């Protein structure tokens, strides 16, 4: 029992390292930017501590600067972050049996990167693994934000820029084993990327909604051509 | 700025509620097979769209640097797998290209 426990703790921290590398420079940038916008340290901290959703926080700062009112900022945030609804839906079927309280806490930490790591972890997701991963991601985000606000650009510019690829590299590294195993996964992932590029070019959907449309369309398409295999699995065991 | 805190709290609510609802609605319920397959397709679809096209502009001053880093992550991932080395390697490759290319 103790063996499984320490292994899980180790795996959670290992899984958190790439998220940490990706979140810190982004969070520092957010801290610096909010200071430049005339936000107080407390407000800046609260942004990261209670919203905990990267892209939407940057967008909110920009909108506040243009003088948009609270209602507009909150509505935009809802639209930008609504993709997490689909991500939570996908995760919720995979978590082990646990108390409602645990679900209520766990839901707070569903970011793009946490979701991606959890999605491709084999087996049922245990409370310990999920919470350790979320807590690591959360500490990176909140502490990076505060450090950025107080210390300013303490990371060399070129390093910050290079660390910007970390989150993409993380998502790709998570996806690769899946791509090796299944040609369908390749087709779905590539289709989703192409569709997203196309929708962004079209420029008719609000921020965040191109991804939602991609998830809905591609996952729905997936249900049609995944079905054959599943049936076969059932027939042949 | 004065009245930012109520806005932040509003943002927190509209971010958290969509993250929470599926856990309350779906967990420990019987889910029809079709819906289950749909939910299982979401990760691949989501990650595809999260990577493309953003990745081509990860280092806006010099896109080729970010692309070189990502290529490393892809090739190393295909060759040996793992997460940490592809990610750190991608950062190192991007750093080198930015450093020597500038």
Tab-separated table of C-alpha atoms in Angstrom, chain A:
chain	number	residue	atom	x	y	z
A	1	UNK	CA	0.000	0.000	0.000
A	2	UNK	CA	2.770	2.384	0.993
A	3	UNK	CA	4.589	1.426	-2.193
A	4	UNK	CA	1.644	2.477	-4.376
A	5	UNK	CA	1.284	5.664	-2.395
A	6	UNK	CA	4.851	6.868	-2.786
A	7	UNK	CA	4.859	5.837	-6.440
A	8	UNK	CA	1.742	7.902	-7.020
A	9	UNK	CA	3.191	10.904	-5.237
A	10	UNK	CA	6.346	10.610	-7.312
A	11	UNK	CA	4.374	10.285	-10.553
A	12	UNK	CA	2.240	13.296	-9.682
A	13	UNK	CA	5.259	15.493	-9.056
A	14	UNK	CA	6.965	14.239	-12.194
A	15	UNK	CA	3.849	15.016	-14.199
A	16	UNK	CA	3.782	18.469	-12.625
A	17	UNK	CA	7.315	19.484	-13.672
A	18	UNK	CA	6.463	20.382	-17.288
A	19	UNK	CA	3.360	22.271	-16.142
A	20	UNK	CA	5.538	24.152	-13.681
A	21	UNK	CA	8.033	25.085	-16.411
A	22	UNK	CA	5.212	26.331	-18.578
A	23	UNK	CA	3.173	28.162	-15.955
A	24	UNK	CA	5.883	30.119	-14.149
A	25	UNK	CA	6.967	32.388	-17.026
A	26	UNK	CA	3.354	32.951	-18.110
A	27	UNK	CA	2.361	33.788	-14.533
A	28	UNK	CA	5.338	36.132	-14.130
A	29	UNK	CA	4.281	37.894	-17.330
A	30	UNK	CA	0.783	38.244	-15.910
A	31	UNK	CA	2.147	39.753	-12.692
A	32	UNK	CA	4.276	42.259	-14.590
A	33	UNK	CA	1.436	43.202	-16.901
A	34	UNK	CA	-1.058	43.740	-14.081
A	35	UNK	CA	1.362	46.026	-12.280
A	36	UNK	CA	1.696	48.010	-15.505
A	37	UNK	CA	-2.092	48.262	-15.676
A	38	UNK	CA	-2.331	49.844	-12.229
A	39	UNK	CA	-3.737	46.774	-10.493
A	40	UNK	CA	-2.827	46.419	-6.797
A	41	UNK	CA	-0.832	43.441	-5.547
A	42	UNK	CA	-3.893	42.078	-3.732
A	43	UNK	CA	-6.039	42.309	-6.862
A	44	UNK	CA	-3.320	40.711	-8.957
A	45	UNK	CA	-2.956	37.867	-6.468
A	46	UNK	CA	-6.730	37.374	-6.372
A	47	UNK	CA	-6.883	37.142	-10.156
A	48	UNK	CA	-4.591	34.126	-10.187
A	49	UNK	CA	-5.756	32.679	-6.873
A	50	UNK	CA	-9.500	32.629	-7.524
A	51	UNK	CA	-9.835	32.603	-11.315
A	52	UNK	CA	-6.881	30.319	-12.135
A	53	UNK	CA	-7.322	30.437	-15.916
A	54	UNK	CA	-4.367	31.874	-17.814
A	55	UNK	CA	-5.597	33.156	-21.159
A	56	UNK	CA	-8.778	34.650	-19.736
A	57	UNK	CA	-6.816	36.649	-17.149
A	58	UNK	CA	-4.693	38.309	-19.848
A	59	UNK	CA	-7.798	39.030	-21.899
A	60	UNK	CA	-9.547	40.513	-18.851
A	61	UNK	CA	-6.620	42.872	-18.208
A	62	UNK	CA	-6.742	44.063	-21.810
A	63	UNK	CA	-10.479	44.612	-21.650
A	64	UNK	CA	-10.254	46.513	-18.354
A	65	UNK	CA	-7.628	48.742	-19.963
A	66	UNK	CA	-9.950	49.540	-22.866
A	67	UNK	CA	-12.483	50.639	-20.244
A	68	UNK	CA	-14.928	47.781	-20.718
A	69	UNK	CA	-17.370	47.415	-17.815
A	70	UNK	CA	-17.495	44.506	-15.382
A	71	UNK	CA	-20.418	42.804	-17.126
A	72	UNK	CA	-18.574	42.643	-20.430
A	73	UNK	CA	-15.388	41.348	-18.834
A	74	UNK	CA	-17.268	38.636	-16.924
A	75	UNK	CA	-19.255	37.563	-19.994
A	76	UNK	CA	-16.066	37.337	-22.062
A	77	UNK	CA	-14.459	35.256	-19.316
A	78	UNK	CA	-17.420	32.879	-19.355
A	79	UNK	CA	-17.078	32.450	-23.115
A	80	UNK	CA	-13.298	32.064	-23.065
A	81	UNK	CA	-13.321	29.479	-20.273
A	82	UNK	CA	-16.397	27.520	-21.270
A	83	UNK	CA	-14.270	24.853	-22.973
A	84	UNK	CA	-13.461	23.584	-19.483
A	85	UNK	CA	-17.065	22.435	-19.244
A	86	UNK	CA	-16.330	19.851	-21.926
A	87	UNK	CA	-13.013	18.950	-20.331
A	88	UNK	CA	-14.609	18.392	-16.922
A	89	UNK	CA	-17.315	16.294	-18.562
A	90	UNK	CA	-14.662	14.069	-20.080
A	91	UNK	CA	-12.734	13.799	-16.797
A	92	UNK	CA	-15.763	13.212	-14.608
A	93	UNK	CA	-16.323	9.756	-16.056
A	94	UNK	CA	-12.772	8.726	-15.232
A	95	UNK	CA	-12.283	9.720	-11.607
A	96	UNK	CA	-12.526	7.058	-8.948
A	97	UNK	CA	-15.434	6.986	-6.519
A	98	UNK	CA	-14.955	9.808	-4.070
A	99	UNK	CA	-16.949	12.215	-1.992
A	100	UNK	CA	-18.878	15.088	-3.506
A	101	UNK	CA	-16.647	17.436	-1.541
A	102	UNK	CA	-13.622	16.052	-3.376
A	103	UNK	CA	-15.313	16.647	-6.737
A	104	UNK	CA	-16.210	20.182	-5.772
A	105	UNK	CA	-12.558	20.919	-4.937
A	106	UNK	CA	-11.112	19.029	-7.867
A	107	UNK	CA	-13.228	20.904	-10.410
A	108	UNK	CA	-11.530	24.168	-9.491
A	109	UNK	CA	-8.200	22.973	-10.882
A	110	UNK	CA	-9.321	21.838	-14.341
A	111	UNK	CA	-7.052	23.894	-16.617
A	112	UNK	CA	-6.107	22.930	-20.187
A	113	UNK	CA	-2.808	21.449	-19.086
A	114	UNK	CA	-4.062	19.641	-15.969
A	115	UNK	CA	-6.878	18.206	-18.063
A	116	UNK	CA	-4.442	17.026	-20.743
A	117	UNK	CA	-2.151	15.290	-18.277
A	118	UNK	CA	-5.068	13.639	-16.455
A	119	UNK	CA	-6.772	12.526	-19.665
A	120	UNK	CA	-3.873	10.398	-20.828
A	121	UNK	CA	-2.927	8.910	-17.495
A	122	UNK	CA	-3.648	5.194	-17.583
A	123	UNK	CA	-6.278	3.712	-15.296
A	124	UNK	CA	-8.673	5.362	-12.901
A	125	UNK	CA	-7.720	8.751	-11.540
A	126	UNK	CA	-7.213	8.700	-7.797
A	127	UNK	CA	-7.850	11.585	-5.470
A	128	UNK	CA	-4.212	11.770	-4.428
A	129	UNK	CA	-2.830	12.010	-7.962
A	130	UNK	CA	-5.373	14.580	-9.115
A	131	UNK	CA	-4.957	16.834	-6.095
A	132	UNK	CA	-1.168	16.737	-6.064
A	133	UNK	CA	-1.053	17.613	-9.741
A	134	UNK	CA	-3.584	20.409	-9.382
A	135	UNK	CA	-1.905	21.792	-6.289
A	136	UNK	CA	1.495	21.904	-8.024
A	137	UNK	CA	0.035	23.653	-11.063
A	138	UNK	CA	-1.843	26.068	-8.820
A	139	UNK	CA	1.215	26.953	-6.717
A	140	UNK	CA	3.266	27.573	-9.860
A	141	UNK	CA	0.580	29.874	-11.221
A	142	UNK	CA	-0.072	31.850	-8.026
A	143	UNK	CA	3.535	32.159	-6.864
A	144	UNK	CA	4.700	33.089	-10.382
A	145	UNK	CA	2.066	35.816	-10.519
A	146	UNK	CA	3.129	37.343	-7.208
A	147	UNK	CA	6.841	37.018	-8.078
A	148	UNK	CA	6.254	38.779	-11.394
A	149	UNK	CA	4.374	41.603	-9.713
A	150	UNK	CA	6.982	42.159	-7.006
A	151	UNK	CA	10.213	41.342	-8.809
A	152	UNK	CA	9.302	42.416	-12.339
A	153	UNK	CA	11.194	40.781	-15.173
A	154	UNK	CA	13.670	38.777	-13.103
A	155	UNK	CA	13.870	36.025	-15.712
A	156	UNK	CA	16.048	36.849	-18.723
A	157	UNK	CA	13.837	37.860	-21.638
A	158	UNK	CA	15.166	35.195	-23.983
A	159	UNK	CA	14.538	32.470	-21.369
A	160	UNK	CA	10.955	33.627	-20.832
A	161	UNK	CA	10.395	33.518	-24.569
A	162	UNK	CA	11.827	30.017	-24.891
A	163	UNK	CA	9.791	28.771	-21.963
A	164	UNK	CA	6.729	29.822	-23.940
A	165	UNK	CA	7.075	26.631	-25.982
A	166	UNK	CA	6.971	24.442	-22.871
A	167	UNK	CA	3.176	24.209	-22.735
A	168	UNK	CA	2.927	23.273	-26.409
A	169	UNK	CA	5.719	20.734	-25.986
A	170	UNK	CA	3.872	19.337	-22.968
A	171	UNK	CA	0.604	18.918	-24.870
A	172	UNK	CA	2.430	17.323	-27.777
A	173	UNK	CA	4.416	14.949	-25.564
A	174	UNK	CA	1.170	13.852	-23.921
A	175	UNK	CA	-0.450	13.257	-27.293
A	176	UNK	CA	2.407	11.400	-29.013
A	177	UNK	CA	1.979	7.966	-27.373
A	178	UNK	CA	-1.712	8.111	-28.263
A	179	UNK	CA	-0.818	8.955	-31.865
A	180	UNK	CA	1.558	5.998	-32.039
A	181	UNK	CA	-1.176	3.635	-30.916
A	182	UNK	CA	-4.005	4.752	-33.083
A	183	UNK	CA	-4.244	6.163	-36.558
A	184	UNK	CA	-7.680	7.475	-35.614
A	185	UNK	CA	-6.195	9.611	-32.883
A	186	UNK	CA	-3.849	11.121	-35.492
A	187	UNK	CA	-6.777	11.865	-37.785
A	188	UNK	CA	-8.849	13.415	-34.990
A	189	UNK	CA	-6.011	15.551	-33.605
A	190	UNK	CA	-4.931	16.816	-37.025
A	191	UNK	CA	-8.534	17.467	-38.074
A	192	UNK	CA	-9.093	19.433	-34.890
A	193	UNK	CA	-5.970	21.549	-35.434
A	194	UNK	CA	-6.898	22.250	-39.059
A	195	UNK	CA	-10.463	23.139	-38.160
A	196	UNK	CA	-9.215	25.462	-35.421
A	197	UNK	CA	-6.815	27.225	-37.821
A	198	UNK	CA	-9.639	27.638	-40.301
A	199	UNK	CA	-12.060	29.014	-37.694
A	200	UNK	CA	-9.469	31.458	-36.383
A	201	UNK	CA	-8.840	32.680	-39.955
A	202	UNK	CA	-12.595	33.100	-40.467
A	203	UNK	CA	-12.606	35.262	-37.353
A	204	UNK	CA	-16.339	35.118	-36.653
A	205	UNK	CA	-16.295	33.332	-33.270
A	206	UNK	CA	-15.422	34.998	-29.945
A	207	UNK	CA	-12.148	34.037	-28.219
A	208	UNK	CA	-12.202	30.519	-26.872
A	209	UNK	CA	-15.118	29.359	-29.000
A	210	UNK	CA	-13.092	28.093	-31.922
A	211	UNK	CA	-11.735	25.431	-29.550
A	212	UNK	CA	-15.223	24.588	-28.299
A	213	UNK	CA	-16.510	24.132	-31.861
A	214	UNK	CA	-13.482	21.979	-32.685
A	215	UNK	CA	-14.025	19.749	-29.650
A	216	UNK	CA	-17.737	19.328	-30.390
A	217	UNK	CA	-17.350	18.683	-34.123
A	218	UNK	CA	-14.282	16.452	-33.956
A	219	UNK	CA	-15.370	14.422	-30.917
A	220	UNK	CA	-18.794	13.944	-32.498
A	221	UNK	CA	-17.163	12.769	-35.726
A	222	UNK	CA	-15.033	10.505	-33.545
A	223	UNK	CA	-18.087	8.793	-32.075
A	224	UNK	CA	-19.067	7.656	-35.567
A	225	UNK	CA	-15.850	6.099	-36.657
A	226	UNK	CA	-14.746	4.901	-33.240
A	227	UNK	CA	-17.911	2.850	-32.846
A	228	UNK	CA	-16.819	0.018	-35.182
A	229	UNK	CA	-13.751	-0.743	-33.136
A	230	UNK	CA	-15.579	-0.702	-29.864
A	231	UNK	CA	-18.130	-3.139	-31.186
A	232	UNK	CA	-15.338	-5.377	-32.429
A	233	UNK	CA	-13.704	-5.202	-29.007
A	234	UNK	CA	-16.928	-6.357	-27.420
A	235	UNK	CA	-17.347	-9.201	-29.885
A	236	UNK	CA	-13.803	-10.492	-29.784
A	237	UNK	CA	-13.063	-9.493	-26.229
